[in-house]
């Protein structure tokens, strides 16, 4: 029975990978029939603790793909959904879309959202990551030198 789940999820992952248009979807984690992905090309860092990214959650057993634009605050341990879409996975038909922001929600130690945040900060190249707020600016440091 577990092999069947793995095969269904693998088939869903392969279909997802072959159907990506301009995105750079990266597999993060799976739980049963559900797979979690991050669009690496969508990640934008506000600070060393906050970023926005496009996330996809694929529920293979329900033939659904949930796409979210999300804001993550790693320092506070919260996430916020900025917009969402529900699609029929096999045809990519949009079944519903929402643009209203949600309130910030905490994520726990074992939450898929924590896995996504850890993946974004630990496994993706950081490109234009802003300097840490706790690090003094170069001019401030040189001003203190004799």
XYZ file of C-alpha atoms in Angstrom:
146
model
C 0.000 0.000 0.000
C 2.853 2.447 0.758
C 4.404 1.657 -2.624
C 1.151 2.681 -4.306
C 1.233 6.046 -2.544
C 4.849 6.577 -3.496
C 4.139 5.719 -7.137
C 1.137 8.070 -7.275
C 3.153 10.907 -5.709
C 6.102 10.212 -8.018
C 3.810 10.298 -11.051
C 2.339 13.585 -9.832
C 5.827 15.013 -9.313
C 6.884 14.012 -12.818
C 3.766 15.561 -14.342
C 4.337 18.730 -12.322
C 7.979 18.958 -13.379
C 7.123 18.463 -17.048
C 4.349 21.063 -16.938
C 6.285 23.951 -15.395
C 6.287 26.948 -17.664
C 8.652 29.715 -16.604
C 9.012 28.681 -12.994
C 11.815 26.866 -11.233
C 9.821 24.573 -8.953
C 11.889 22.704 -6.374
C 10.598 19.750 -4.404
C 10.733 20.383 -0.645
C 8.830 17.619 1.122
C 5.996 15.106 0.870
C 3.479 13.658 3.273
C 1.379 10.807 1.901
C -0.252 11.987 -1.328
C 0.729 15.639 -0.729
C 3.881 17.232 -2.177
C 5.300 20.677 -1.319
C 7.264 22.810 -3.803
C 8.950 26.236 -3.893
C 9.404 28.273 -7.065
C 13.075 29.171 -6.581
C 12.865 31.950 -9.175
C 10.086 33.674 -7.214
C 11.902 34.064 -3.890
C 12.515 37.695 -2.944
C 14.195 38.572 0.332
C 13.065 41.597 2.329
C 15.639 40.940 5.040
C 17.650 38.063 6.433
C 14.495 36.926 8.238
C 11.672 37.752 5.803
C 10.905 36.775 2.223
C 8.119 36.243 -0.295
C 7.824 33.141 -2.499
C 5.436 31.165 -4.670
C 4.555 27.807 -3.140
C 2.723 24.857 -4.694
C 0.973 22.139 -2.740
C -0.058 19.165 -4.854
C -2.661 16.761 -3.507
C -2.321 13.860 -5.934
C -5.191 11.837 -4.483
C -7.613 14.759 -5.049
C -6.185 15.916 -8.417
C -5.655 19.410 -6.995
C -2.817 21.896 -7.013
C -2.865 24.822 -4.615
C -0.614 27.734 -5.623
C 0.139 30.409 -3.075
C 2.102 33.632 -3.022
C 3.303 33.730 0.559
C 5.219 35.943 2.935
C 7.448 34.222 5.489
C 8.952 35.819 8.578
C 11.525 33.365 9.844
C 12.402 35.542 12.842
C 8.812 35.522 14.138
C 8.033 31.989 12.909
C 4.972 33.057 10.909
C 3.658 32.909 7.358
C 0.975 34.855 5.522
C -0.880 33.965 2.323
C -0.906 36.953 -0.038
C -2.843 35.305 -2.893
C -3.957 31.820 -3.879
C -5.252 29.667 -6.712
C -6.771 26.204 -6.762
C -6.235 24.265 -9.986
C -7.267 20.896 -11.329
C -3.862 19.255 -11.401
C -4.147 17.228 -14.602
C -5.510 20.028 -16.807
C -4.218 23.104 -14.895
C -7.782 24.501 -15.100
C -8.169 27.272 -12.506
C -11.040 26.321 -10.220
C -10.810 29.313 -7.885
C -8.552 32.259 -7.131
C -8.236 34.568 -4.166
C -6.314 37.780 -3.833
C -7.128 38.709 -0.253
C -4.288 38.532 2.250
C -4.750 36.369 5.308
C -3.585 37.140 8.810
C -0.144 35.878 9.819
C -0.189 32.278 11.085
C 2.500 30.658 13.246
C 4.158 27.495 12.006
C 5.386 24.741 14.288
C 8.572 22.733 14.409
C 7.113 19.899 12.314
C 5.022 22.060 9.983
C 5.437 21.845 6.195
C 5.731 25.664 6.261
C 8.827 25.384 8.464
C 10.280 22.876 6.002
C 9.631 25.356 3.189
C 11.245 28.250 5.094
C 14.256 26.096 5.997
C 14.570 25.049 2.349
C 14.437 28.679 1.159
C 17.084 29.870 3.614
C 19.292 26.776 3.833
C 19.155 25.144 0.389
C 18.610 27.940 -2.150
C 21.324 30.391 -3.249
C 20.625 33.739 -1.588
C 21.577 36.038 -4.450
C 20.427 39.476 -3.346
C 19.947 38.740 0.343
C 19.997 42.065 2.221
C 22.603 42.536 4.974
C 21.573 41.512 8.470
C 19.920 44.266 10.445
C 22.163 43.414 13.393
C 25.317 43.957 11.335
C 26.512 47.578 11.511
C 26.886 49.388 8.221
C 30.448 49.668 6.879
C 30.476 53.464 7.353
C 29.423 53.121 10.987
C 32.269 50.679 11.644
C 34.911 52.797 9.924
C 33.673 55.880 11.802
C 34.554 54.135 15.073
C 38.152 53.427 14.029
C 40.861 55.809 15.247
